[in-house]
Coordinates of C-alpha atoms in Angstrom, one line a residue:
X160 CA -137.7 -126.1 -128.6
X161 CA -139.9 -128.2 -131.0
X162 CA -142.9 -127.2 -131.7
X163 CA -146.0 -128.2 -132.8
X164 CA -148.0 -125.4 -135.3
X165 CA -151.6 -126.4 -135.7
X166 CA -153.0 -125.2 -139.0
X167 CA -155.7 -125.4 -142.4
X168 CA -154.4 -125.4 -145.7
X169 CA -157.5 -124.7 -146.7
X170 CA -157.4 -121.3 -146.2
X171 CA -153.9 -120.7 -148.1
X172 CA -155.9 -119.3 -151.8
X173 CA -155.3 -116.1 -150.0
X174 CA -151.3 -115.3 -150.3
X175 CA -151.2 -113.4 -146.9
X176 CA -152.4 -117.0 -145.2
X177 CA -149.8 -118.9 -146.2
X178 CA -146.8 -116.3 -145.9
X179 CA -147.8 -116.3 -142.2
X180 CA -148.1 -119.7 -141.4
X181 CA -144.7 -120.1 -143.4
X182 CA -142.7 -117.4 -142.2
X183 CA -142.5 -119.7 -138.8
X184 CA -140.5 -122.3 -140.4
X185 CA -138.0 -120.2 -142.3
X186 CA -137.5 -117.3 -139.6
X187 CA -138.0 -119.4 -136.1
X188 CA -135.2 -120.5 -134.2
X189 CA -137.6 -123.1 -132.8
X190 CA -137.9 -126.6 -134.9
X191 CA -141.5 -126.4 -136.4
X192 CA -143.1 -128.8 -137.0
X193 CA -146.6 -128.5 -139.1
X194 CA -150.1 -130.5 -138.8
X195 CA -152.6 -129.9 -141.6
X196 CA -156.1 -130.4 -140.3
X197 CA -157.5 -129.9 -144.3
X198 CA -155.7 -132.8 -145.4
X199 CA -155.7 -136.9 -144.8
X200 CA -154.6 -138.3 -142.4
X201 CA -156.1 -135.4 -140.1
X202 CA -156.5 -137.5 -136.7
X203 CA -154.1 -135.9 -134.3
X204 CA -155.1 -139.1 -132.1
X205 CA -151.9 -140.2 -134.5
X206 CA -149.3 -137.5 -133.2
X207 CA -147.2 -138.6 -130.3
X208 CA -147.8 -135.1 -128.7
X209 CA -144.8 -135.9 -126.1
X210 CA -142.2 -135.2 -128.5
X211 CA -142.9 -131.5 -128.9
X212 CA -142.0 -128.8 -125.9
X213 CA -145.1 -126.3 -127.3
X214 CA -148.1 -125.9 -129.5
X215 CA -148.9 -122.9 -131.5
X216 CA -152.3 -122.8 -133.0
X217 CA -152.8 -121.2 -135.8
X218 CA -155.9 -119.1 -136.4
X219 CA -156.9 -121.1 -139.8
X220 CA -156.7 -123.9 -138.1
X221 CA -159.5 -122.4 -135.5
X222 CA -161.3 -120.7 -138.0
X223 CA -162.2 -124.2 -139.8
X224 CA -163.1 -125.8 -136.6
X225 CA -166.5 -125.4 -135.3
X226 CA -166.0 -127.2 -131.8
X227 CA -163.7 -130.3 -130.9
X228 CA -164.1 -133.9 -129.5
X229 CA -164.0 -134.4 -125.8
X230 CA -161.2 -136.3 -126.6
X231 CA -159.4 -133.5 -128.3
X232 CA -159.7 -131.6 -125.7
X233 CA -158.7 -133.7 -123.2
X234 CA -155.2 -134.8 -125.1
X235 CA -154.6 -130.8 -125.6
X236 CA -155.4 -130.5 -121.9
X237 CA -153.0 -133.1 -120.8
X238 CA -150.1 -132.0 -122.8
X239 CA -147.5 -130.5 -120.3
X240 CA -145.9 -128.1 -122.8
X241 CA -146.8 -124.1 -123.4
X242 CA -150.4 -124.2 -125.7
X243 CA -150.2 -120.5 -127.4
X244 CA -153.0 -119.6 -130.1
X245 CA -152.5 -117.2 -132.7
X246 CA -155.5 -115.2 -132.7
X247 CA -157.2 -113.2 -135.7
X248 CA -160.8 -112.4 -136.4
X249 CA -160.8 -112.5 -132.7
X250 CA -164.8 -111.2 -132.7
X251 CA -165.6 -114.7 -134.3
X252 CA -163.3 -117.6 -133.9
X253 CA -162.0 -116.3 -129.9
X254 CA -165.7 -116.3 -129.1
X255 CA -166.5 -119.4 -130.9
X256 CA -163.6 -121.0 -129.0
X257 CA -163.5 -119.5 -125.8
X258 CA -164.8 -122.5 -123.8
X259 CA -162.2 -124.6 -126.1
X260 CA -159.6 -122.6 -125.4
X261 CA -160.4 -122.7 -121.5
X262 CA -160.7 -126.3 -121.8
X263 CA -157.1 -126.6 -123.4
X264 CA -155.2 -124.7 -120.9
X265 CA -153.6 -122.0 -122.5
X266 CA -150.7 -120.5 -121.1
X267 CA -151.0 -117.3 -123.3
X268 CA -152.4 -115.8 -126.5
X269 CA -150.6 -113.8 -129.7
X270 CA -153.6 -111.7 -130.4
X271 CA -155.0 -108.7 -132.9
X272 CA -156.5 -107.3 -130.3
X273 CA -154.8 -103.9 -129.2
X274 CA -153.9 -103.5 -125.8
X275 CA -156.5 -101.2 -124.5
X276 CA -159.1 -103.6 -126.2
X277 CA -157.6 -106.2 -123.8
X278 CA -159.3 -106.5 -120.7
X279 CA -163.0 -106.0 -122.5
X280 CA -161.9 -109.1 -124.5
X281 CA -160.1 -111.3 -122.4
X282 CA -162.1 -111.7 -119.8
X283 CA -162.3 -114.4 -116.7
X284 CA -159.4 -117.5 -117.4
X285 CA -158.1 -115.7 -120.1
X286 CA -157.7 -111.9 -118.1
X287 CA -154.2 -112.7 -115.9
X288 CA -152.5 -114.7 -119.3
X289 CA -149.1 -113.6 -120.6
X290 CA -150.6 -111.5 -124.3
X291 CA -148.5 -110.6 -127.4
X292 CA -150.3 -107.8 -129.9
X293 CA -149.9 -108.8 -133.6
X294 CA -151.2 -107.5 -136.9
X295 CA -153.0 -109.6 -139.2
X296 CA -150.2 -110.2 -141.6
X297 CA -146.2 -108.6 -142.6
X298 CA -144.5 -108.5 -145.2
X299 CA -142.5 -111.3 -147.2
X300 CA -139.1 -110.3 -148.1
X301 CA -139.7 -111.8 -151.4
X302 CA -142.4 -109.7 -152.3
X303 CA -140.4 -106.8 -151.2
X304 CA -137.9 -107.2 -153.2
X305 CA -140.2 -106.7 -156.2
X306 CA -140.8 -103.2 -155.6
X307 CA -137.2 -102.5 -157.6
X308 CA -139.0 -104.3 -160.7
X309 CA -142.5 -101.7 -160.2
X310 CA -144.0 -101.3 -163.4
X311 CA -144.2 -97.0 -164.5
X312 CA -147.3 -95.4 -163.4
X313 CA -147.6 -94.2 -167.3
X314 CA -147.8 -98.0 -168.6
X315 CA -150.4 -99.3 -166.0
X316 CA -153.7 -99.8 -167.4
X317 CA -155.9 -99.0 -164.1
X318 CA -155.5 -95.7 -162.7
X319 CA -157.4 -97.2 -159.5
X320 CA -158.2 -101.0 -158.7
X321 CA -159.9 -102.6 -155.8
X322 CA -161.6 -106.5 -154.8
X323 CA -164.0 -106.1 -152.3
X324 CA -167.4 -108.3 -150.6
X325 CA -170.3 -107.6 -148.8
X326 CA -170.2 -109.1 -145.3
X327 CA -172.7 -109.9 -142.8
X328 CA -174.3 -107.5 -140.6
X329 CA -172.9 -108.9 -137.4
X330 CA -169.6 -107.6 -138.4
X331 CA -170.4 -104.0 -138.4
X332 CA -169.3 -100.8 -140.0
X333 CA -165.8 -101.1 -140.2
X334 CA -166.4 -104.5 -142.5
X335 CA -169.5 -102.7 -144.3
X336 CA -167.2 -100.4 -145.5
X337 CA -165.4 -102.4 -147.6
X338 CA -168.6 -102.9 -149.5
X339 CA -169.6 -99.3 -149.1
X340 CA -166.3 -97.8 -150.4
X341 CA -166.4 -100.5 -153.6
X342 CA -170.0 -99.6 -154.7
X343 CA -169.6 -96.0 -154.5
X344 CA -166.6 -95.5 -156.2
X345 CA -167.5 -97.5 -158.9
X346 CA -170.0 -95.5 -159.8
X347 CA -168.1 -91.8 -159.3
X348 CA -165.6 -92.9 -161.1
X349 CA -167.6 -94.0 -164.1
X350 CA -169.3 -90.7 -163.7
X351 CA -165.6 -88.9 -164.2
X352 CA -164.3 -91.2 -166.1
X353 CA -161.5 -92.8 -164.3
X354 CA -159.9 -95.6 -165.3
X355 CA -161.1 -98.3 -162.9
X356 CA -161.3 -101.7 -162.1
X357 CA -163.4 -101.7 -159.2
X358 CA -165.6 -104.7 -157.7
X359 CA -167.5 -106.1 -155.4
X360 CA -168.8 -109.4 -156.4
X361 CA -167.5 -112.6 -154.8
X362 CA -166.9 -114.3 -158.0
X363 CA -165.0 -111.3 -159.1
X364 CA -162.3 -111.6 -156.3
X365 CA -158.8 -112.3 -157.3
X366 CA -156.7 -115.1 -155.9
X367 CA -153.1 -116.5 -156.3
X368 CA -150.6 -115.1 -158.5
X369 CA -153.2 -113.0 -160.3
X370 CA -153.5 -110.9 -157.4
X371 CA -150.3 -109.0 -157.2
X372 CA -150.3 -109.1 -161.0
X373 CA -153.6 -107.3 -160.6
X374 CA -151.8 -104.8 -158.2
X375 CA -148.8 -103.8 -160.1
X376 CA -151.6 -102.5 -163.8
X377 CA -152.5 -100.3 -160.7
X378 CA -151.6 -97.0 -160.0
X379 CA -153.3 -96.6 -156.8
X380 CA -155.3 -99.1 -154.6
X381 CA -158.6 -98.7 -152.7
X382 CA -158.7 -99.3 -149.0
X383 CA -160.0 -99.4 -145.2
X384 CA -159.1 -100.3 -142.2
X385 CA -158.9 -104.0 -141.4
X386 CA -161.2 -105.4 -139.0
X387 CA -164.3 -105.6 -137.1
X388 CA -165.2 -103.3 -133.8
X389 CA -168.6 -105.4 -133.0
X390 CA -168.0 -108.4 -130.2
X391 CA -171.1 -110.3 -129.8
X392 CA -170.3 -111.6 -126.6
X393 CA -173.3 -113.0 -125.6
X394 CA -175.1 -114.1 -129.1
X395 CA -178.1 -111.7 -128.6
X396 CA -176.8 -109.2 -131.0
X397 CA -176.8 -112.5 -133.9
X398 CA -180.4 -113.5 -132.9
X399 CA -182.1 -109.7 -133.5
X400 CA -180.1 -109.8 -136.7
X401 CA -181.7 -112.9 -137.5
X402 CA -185.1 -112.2 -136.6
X403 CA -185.2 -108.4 -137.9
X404 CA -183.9 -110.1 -141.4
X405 CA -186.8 -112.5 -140.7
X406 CA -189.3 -109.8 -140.6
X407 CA -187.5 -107.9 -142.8
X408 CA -185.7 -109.6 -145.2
X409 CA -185.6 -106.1 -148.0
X410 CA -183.9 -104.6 -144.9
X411 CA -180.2 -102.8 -145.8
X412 CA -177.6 -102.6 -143.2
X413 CA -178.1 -99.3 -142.0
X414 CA -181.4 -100.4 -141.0
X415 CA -180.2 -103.5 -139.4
X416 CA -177.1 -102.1 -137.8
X417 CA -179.8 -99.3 -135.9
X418 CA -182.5 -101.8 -135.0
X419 CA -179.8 -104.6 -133.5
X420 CA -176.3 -103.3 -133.0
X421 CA -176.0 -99.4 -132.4
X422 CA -173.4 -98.3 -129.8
X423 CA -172.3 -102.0 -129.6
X424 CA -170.3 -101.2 -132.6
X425 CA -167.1 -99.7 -131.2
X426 CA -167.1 -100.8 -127.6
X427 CA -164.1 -102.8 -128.7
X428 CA -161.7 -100.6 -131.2
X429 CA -159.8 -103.2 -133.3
X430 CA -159.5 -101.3 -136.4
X431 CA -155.6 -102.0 -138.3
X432 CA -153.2 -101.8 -141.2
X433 CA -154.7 -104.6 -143.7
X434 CA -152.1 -107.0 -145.0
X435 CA -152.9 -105.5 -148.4
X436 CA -151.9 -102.3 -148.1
X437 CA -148.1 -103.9 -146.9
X438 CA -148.5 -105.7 -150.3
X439 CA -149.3 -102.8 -152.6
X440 CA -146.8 -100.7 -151.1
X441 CA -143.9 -103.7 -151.8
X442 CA -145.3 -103.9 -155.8
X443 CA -145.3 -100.0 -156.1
X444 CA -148.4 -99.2 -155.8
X445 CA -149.9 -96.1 -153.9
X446 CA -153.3 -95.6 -152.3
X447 CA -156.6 -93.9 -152.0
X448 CA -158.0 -94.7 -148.5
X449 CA -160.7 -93.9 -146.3
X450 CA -159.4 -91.4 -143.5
X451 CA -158.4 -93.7 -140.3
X452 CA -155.5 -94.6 -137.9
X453 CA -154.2 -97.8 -139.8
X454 CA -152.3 -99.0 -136.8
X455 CA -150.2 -95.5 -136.8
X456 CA -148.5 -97.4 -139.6
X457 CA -148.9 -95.0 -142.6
X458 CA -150.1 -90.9 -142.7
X459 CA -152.2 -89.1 -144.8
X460 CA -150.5 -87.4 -147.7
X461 CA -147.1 -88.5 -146.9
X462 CA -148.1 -92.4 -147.4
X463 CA -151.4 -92.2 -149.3
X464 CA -154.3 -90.1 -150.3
X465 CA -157.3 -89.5 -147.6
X466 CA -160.7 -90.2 -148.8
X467 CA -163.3 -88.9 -147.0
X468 CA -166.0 -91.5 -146.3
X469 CA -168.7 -89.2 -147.4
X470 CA -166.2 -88.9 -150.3
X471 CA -166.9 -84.9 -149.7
X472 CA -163.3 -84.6 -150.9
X473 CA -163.1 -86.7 -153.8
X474 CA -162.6 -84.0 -156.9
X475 CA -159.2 -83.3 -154.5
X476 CA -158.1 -86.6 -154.1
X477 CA -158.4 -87.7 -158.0
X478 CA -156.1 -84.3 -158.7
X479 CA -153.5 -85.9 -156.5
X480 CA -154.2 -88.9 -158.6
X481 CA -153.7 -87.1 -161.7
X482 CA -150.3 -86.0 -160.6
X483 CA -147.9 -88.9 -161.2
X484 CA -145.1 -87.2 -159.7
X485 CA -146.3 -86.8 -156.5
X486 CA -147.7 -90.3 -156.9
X487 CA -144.4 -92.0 -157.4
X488 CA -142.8 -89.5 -154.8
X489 CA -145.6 -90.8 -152.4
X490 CA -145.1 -94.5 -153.3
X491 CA -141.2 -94.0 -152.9
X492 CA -141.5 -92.8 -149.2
X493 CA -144.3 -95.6 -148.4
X494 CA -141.8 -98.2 -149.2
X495 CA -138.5 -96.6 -147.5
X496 CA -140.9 -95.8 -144.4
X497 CA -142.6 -99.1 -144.0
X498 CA -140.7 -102.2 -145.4
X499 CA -136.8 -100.8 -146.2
X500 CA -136.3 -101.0 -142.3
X501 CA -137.5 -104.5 -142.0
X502 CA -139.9 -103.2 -139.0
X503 CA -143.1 -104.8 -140.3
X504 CA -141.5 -107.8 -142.1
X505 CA -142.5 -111.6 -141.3
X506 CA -138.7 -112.2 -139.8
X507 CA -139.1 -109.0 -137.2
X508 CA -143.1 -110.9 -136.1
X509 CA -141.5 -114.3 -135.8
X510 CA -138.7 -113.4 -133.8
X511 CA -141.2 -111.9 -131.5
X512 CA -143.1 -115.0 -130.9
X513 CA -140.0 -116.4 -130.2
X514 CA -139.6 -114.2 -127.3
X515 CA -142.5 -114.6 -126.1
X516 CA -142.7 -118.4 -126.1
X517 CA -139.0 -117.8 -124.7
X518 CA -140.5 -116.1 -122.0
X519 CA -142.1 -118.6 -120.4
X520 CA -139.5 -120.8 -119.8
X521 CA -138.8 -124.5 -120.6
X522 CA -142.4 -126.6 -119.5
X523 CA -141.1 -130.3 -119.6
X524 CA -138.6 -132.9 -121.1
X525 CA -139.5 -133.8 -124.9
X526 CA -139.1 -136.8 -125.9
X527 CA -136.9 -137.6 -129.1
X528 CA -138.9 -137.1 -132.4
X529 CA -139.3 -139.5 -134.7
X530 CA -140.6 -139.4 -138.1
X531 CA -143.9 -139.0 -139.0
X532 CA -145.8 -139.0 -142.2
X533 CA -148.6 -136.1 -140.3
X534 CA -146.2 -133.9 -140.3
X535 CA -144.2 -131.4 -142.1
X536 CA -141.3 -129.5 -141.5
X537 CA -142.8 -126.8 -143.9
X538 CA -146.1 -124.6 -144.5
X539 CA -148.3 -127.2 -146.8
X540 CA -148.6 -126.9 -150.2
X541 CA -151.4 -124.6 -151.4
X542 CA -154.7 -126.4 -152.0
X543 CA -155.2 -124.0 -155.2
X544 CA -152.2 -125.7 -156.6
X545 CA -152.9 -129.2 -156.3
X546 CA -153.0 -131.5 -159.6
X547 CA -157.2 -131.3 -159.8
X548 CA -157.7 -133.4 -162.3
X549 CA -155.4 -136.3 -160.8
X550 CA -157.2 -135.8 -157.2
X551 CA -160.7 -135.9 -158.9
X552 CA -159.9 -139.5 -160.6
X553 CA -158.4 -141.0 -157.2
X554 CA -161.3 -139.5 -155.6
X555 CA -163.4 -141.2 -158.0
X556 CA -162.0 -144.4 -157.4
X557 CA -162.4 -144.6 -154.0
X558 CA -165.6 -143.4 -154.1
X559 CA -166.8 -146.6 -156.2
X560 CA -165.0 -148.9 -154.4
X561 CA -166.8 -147.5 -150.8
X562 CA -170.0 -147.6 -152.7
X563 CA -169.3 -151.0 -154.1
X564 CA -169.1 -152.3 -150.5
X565 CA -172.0 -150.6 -149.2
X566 CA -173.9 -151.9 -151.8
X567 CA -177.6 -152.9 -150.4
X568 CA -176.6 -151.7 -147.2
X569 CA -178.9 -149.2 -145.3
X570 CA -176.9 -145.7 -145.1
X571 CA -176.8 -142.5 -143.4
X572 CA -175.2 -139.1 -144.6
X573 CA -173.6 -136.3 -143.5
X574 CA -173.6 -133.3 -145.2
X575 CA -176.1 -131.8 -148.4
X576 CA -174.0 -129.8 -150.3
X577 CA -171.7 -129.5 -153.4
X578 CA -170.4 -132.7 -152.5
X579 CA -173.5 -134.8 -151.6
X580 CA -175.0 -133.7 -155.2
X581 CA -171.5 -135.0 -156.7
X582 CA -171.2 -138.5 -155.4
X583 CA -174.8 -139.8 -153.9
X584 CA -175.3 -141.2 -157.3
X585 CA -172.7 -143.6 -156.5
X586 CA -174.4 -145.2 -153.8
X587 CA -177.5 -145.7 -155.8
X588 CA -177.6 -149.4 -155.0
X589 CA -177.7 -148.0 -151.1
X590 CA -180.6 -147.0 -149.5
X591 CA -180.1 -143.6 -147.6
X592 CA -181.8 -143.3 -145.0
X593 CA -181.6 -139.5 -143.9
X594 CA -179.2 -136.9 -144.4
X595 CA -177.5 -135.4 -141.1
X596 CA -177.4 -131.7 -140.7
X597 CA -176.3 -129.2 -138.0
X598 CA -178.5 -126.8 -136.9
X599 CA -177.0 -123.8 -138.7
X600 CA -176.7 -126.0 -141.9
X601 CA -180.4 -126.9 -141.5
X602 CA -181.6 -123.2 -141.2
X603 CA -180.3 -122.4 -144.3
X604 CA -182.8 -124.5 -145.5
X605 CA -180.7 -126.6 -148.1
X606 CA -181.6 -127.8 -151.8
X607 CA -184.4 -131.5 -150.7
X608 CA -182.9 -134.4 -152.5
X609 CA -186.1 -136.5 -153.6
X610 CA -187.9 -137.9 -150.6
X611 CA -184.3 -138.7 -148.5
X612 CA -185.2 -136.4 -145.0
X613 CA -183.0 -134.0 -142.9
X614 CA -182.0 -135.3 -139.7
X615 CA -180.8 -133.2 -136.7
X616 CA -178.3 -134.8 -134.9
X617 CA -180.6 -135.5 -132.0
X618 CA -183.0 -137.1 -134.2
X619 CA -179.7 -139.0 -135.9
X620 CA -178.6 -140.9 -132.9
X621 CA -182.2 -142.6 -132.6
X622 CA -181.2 -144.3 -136.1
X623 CA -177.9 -145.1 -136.2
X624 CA -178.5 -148.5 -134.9
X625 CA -180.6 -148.8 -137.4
X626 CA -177.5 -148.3 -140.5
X627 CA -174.9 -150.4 -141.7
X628 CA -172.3 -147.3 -141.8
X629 CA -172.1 -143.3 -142.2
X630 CA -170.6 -141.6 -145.4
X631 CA -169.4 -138.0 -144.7
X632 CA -170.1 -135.8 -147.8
X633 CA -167.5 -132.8 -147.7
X634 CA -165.1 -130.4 -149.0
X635 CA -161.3 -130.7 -147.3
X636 CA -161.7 -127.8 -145.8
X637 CA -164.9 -128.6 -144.2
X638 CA -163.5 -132.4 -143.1
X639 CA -161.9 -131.7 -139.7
X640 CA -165.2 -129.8 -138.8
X641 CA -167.2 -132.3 -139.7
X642 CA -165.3 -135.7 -138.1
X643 CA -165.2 -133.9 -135.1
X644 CA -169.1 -133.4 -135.2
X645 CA -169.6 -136.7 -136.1
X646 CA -166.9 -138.5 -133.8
X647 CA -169.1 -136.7 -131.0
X648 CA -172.4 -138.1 -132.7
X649 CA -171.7 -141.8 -132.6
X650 CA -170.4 -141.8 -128.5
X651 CA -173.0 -144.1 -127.8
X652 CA -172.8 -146.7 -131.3
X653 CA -170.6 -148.0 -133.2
X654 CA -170.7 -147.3 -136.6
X655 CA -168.6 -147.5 -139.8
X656 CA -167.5 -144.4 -141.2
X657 CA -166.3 -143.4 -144.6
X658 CA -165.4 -139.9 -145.7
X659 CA -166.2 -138.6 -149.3
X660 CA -164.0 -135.8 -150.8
X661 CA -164.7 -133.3 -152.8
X662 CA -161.6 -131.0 -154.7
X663 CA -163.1 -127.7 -156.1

């Protein structure tokens, strides 16, 4: 077959990301054919969608997009072949997307979602499909092969490491404790004085090829179970958290959790094996995890060290950590139980897609492909990696050359925020006459620039035939997102659009 994969590069700073998106087009016995919605040309109005027998979307590539364009949706509609999303993060981007999804016709779903979690989840269209349970990521044989290389426990300079974040309430105790787990061991271990290199801060997060690096000075790694057991099916769970914090904006999430999610959190049990722990065990490094099932994947004391999470056992746990024997016997079994076999690997998960798009049979007669410059017969090329400084002064070029032409021309924008601040200077010989903002963007209540207003998108449409054109102020990963907003904004006028980069 020839397929279709739908996905964001955008998302690819995380290694895990990419290996999973690329693992399709070295392990598949399927042509694959990729479409990047986080780079130009993004219109899949350009793809002759006859020539492919399926369609596979990729989670990043539903986890950028907020909603699509009636059109969209009726081109994925009509398409005759098999439509299969790749689910993750399924209690935010499947219940973002479930009307999408619907809309598209999907003949079945690769999901994160265990079994018994199934029929709470995929409910009404979605409850007689064809489903195929997944973890969130494998292993790459190349970072397997690394664990031969390992660096001696004796020469690492971190007894203990972690990268962790706070997340939003919504997403419960399971994500909390990420957080939770960070912040407190920090602090024990500064009391006992272990060698640690523990944090929780976004900008202390570690990307790229620093990230294993940071793994291997490691003798152990910090962990929890992956995922999120609260499903916010009908949004009234996000609007008490949003109106407590309103109220109560000192509140912690304990507080928050009781006063707006409660027994919610665990009607849906999604709790799994993290993609990092498959990683630290390939670099030879053990672990120090809170007590869970992790996917029935790993064991206490035979694959890593339980931590209790009222840490009631922690004096024993950081004696097993003193014992580099039975560290490096520990490590040594982790890595001949879970990746010598090949089990868990991203060749064994792609072969089971394969089946399972197998399984439903050939759909229709493809037509021959041709080439095309939207596509790619390989995972994209990392955004992180792209020459910055060369994309900046093309950027900056076209930039005053759109500016140039909309010189004394009356101008509306979209977007307010790294990017707006960047370029609106350009366009000083414009006038601007608002700034368009979704609703969500709006309630953040963004940085004013000068006396330009804020325009909902109802209140947008009233003057748009009043402007000469529309610049759309964005990152890449936010410009799929935002044309589709925006193609659904000007239905009723035509309008001149432009669309304004901006590389971090």
């Amino acid at each position: 077959m020839k397929i279709l994969y739908m996905t964001g590069s955008w998302a690819y700073f995380t290694n895990n990301v990419r290996d999973f998106d690329q693992s399709f087009s070295r392990f598949s016995r399927h042509e694959i054919y990729y479409f990047d919605i986080s780079k130009p040309p993004f219109d899949i109005a350009d793809i002759d969608l006859s020539q492919f027998d399926a369609i596979l979307f990729s989670y990043t590539f539903l986890g950028l997009t907020e909603t699509f364009s009636k059109e969209f949706k009726e081109r994925m509609r009509a398409f005759s072949g098999l439509k299969i999303p790749l689910l993750q993060d399924e209690y935010l981007y499947f219940l973002r997307h479930r009307e999408n999804l619907a809309s598209f016709g999907i003949d079945g779903i690769v999901t994160a979602v265990p079994p018994q979690g199934w029929n709470t989840v995929f409910a009404d269209v979605f409850a007689g499909l064809p489903k195929l349970h997944a973890l969130t990521g494998y292993i790459d044989d190349s970072l397997a092969s690394r664990f031969s290389s390992r660096r001696p426990l004796q020469d690492r300079k971190w007894q203990i490491g972690y990268r962790g974040r706070i997340m939003r309430p919504i997403f419960g105790k399971l994500a909390h404790e990420k957080y939770e787990i960070g912040l407190a061991m920090k602090r024990l271990c500064l009391e006992r004085g272990v060698a640690a290199d523990i944090e929780v801060e976004e900008n202390k997060r570690i990307y790229g090829s620093a990230w294993p690096e940071f793994i291997r000075n490691c003798q152990v790694m910090l962990g929890t179970e992956s995922g999120s057991n609260v499903f916010d099916f009908t949004g009234e769970i996000s609007r008490c958290i949003e109106k407590y914090q309103q109220r109560h904006p000192d509140a912690d999430f304990w507080e928050i959790h009781a006063a707006c999610i409660g027994d919610e959190d665990g009607i849906v049990q999604t709790n799994q094996i993290s993609p990092r722990i498959f990683e630290s065990i390939c670099l030879g490094t053990g672990h120090i995890l809170f007590e869970g099932e992790y996917s029935g994947i790993i064991q206490p004391w035979r694959h890593y060290i339980p931590l209790k999470k009222d840490y009631s056992n922690l004096d024993e746990a950081l004696d097993a950590l003193r014992d580099l024997q039975f560290v490096e016997n520990m490590i040594e079994r982790s890595y001949q139980d879970v990746v010598a076999g090949g089990q868990y690997s991203y060749q064994a998960f792609v072969r089971q897609v394969d089946d399972f798009v197998d399984s439903f049979g050939a759909r229709h007669e493809s037509a021959q492909l041709v080439s095309d410059p939207h596509l790619t017969t390989h995972a994209p090329d990392r955004l992180c990696e792209l020459d910055l400084p060369a994309l900046r002064r093309e950027e900056e070029k076209h930039i005053k050359e759109t500016a140039a032409q909309y010189a004394g021309k009356k101008l509306l924008a979209y977007g307010a925020g790294t990017a707006f601040e960047t370029y609106a200077p350009y366009f000083s010989q414009s006038s601007i006459m608002g700034i368009i903002l979704d609703d969500k963007f709006l309630a953040d209540k963004p940085k004013k620039y000068g006396s330009i207003p804020y325009l909902k998108f109802s209140e947008a449409r009233s003057r748009l035939q009043e402007a000469d054109g529309c610049i759309i102020f964005c990152r890449p990963e936010y410009r799929f997102t935002m044309g589709q907003n925006l193609e659904s904004l000007l239905q009723t006028s035509i309008l001149s659009v432009e669309v304004c980069i901006f590389y971090q």
